[in-house]
Coordinates of C-alpha atoms in Angstrom, one line a residue:
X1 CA -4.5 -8.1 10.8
X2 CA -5.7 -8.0 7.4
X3 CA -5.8 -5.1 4.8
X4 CA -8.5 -4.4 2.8
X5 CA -8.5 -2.5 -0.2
X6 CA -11.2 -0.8 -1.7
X7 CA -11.3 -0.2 -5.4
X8 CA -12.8 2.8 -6.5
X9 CA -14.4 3.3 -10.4
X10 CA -13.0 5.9 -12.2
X11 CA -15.6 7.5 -14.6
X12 CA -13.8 8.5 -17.3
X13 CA -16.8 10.4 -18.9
X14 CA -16.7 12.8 -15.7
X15 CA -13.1 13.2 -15.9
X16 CA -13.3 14.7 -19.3
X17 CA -16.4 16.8 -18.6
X18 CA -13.9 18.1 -15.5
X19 CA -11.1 19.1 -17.9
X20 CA -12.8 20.9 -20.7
X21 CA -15.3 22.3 -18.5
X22 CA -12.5 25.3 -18.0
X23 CA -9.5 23.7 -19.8
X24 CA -7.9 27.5 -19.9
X25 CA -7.6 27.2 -16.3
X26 CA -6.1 24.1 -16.0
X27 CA -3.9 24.8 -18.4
X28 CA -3.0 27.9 -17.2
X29 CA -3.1 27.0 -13.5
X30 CA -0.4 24.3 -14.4
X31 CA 1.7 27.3 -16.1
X32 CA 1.5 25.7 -19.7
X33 CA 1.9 27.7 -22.9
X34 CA -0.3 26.9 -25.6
X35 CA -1.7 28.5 -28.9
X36 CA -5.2 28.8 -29.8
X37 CA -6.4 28.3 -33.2
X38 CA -9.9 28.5 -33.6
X39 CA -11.4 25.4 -31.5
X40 CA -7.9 24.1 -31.4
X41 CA -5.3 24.6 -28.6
X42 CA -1.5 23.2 -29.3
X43 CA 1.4 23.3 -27.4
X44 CA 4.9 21.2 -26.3
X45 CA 3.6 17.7 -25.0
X46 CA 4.1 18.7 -21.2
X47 CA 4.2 14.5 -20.2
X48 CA 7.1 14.1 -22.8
X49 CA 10.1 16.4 -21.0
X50 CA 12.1 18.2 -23.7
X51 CA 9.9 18.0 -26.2
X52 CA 10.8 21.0 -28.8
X53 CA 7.3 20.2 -30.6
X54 CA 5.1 23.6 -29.9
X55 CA 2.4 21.9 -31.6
X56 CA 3.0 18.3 -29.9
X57 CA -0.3 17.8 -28.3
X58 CA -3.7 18.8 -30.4
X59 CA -6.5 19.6 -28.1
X60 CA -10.2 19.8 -29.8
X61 CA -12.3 22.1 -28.3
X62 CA -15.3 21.2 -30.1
X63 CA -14.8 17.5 -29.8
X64 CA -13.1 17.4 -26.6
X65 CA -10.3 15.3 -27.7
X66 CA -6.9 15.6 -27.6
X67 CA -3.5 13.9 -28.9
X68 CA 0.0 13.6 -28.3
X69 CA 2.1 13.6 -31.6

């Protein structure tokens, strides 16, 4: 018996559109604290555990970008 796999494409453009399409309720669904500055949120890097950075990870509202520190 053979397996077959099927290999789904994974729009990343959609992805993103998901995410800041109500980022405060992801974040805040996944019980992350964070600090909004303007069109800037920042908070601890949630991926990188014990991080003591509260402004480890930028997020760009305006740009829809975001970066780990």
């Amino acid at each position: 018996m053979s397996v077959i796999k099927i290999k789904k494409h994974l729009d990343l453009k959609k992805v993103k559109q998901i995410i800041f399409d109500d980022i405060f309720r992801l974040l805040d669904g996944l019980g992350l604290e964070y600090d909004q500055v303007a069109d800037n949120i920042f908070m601890r890097c949630p991926i990188h555990e014990g991080s003591d950075n509260p402004q480890g990870v930028s997020i760009s509202l305006t740009r829809h970008t975001w970066r780990c520190w």
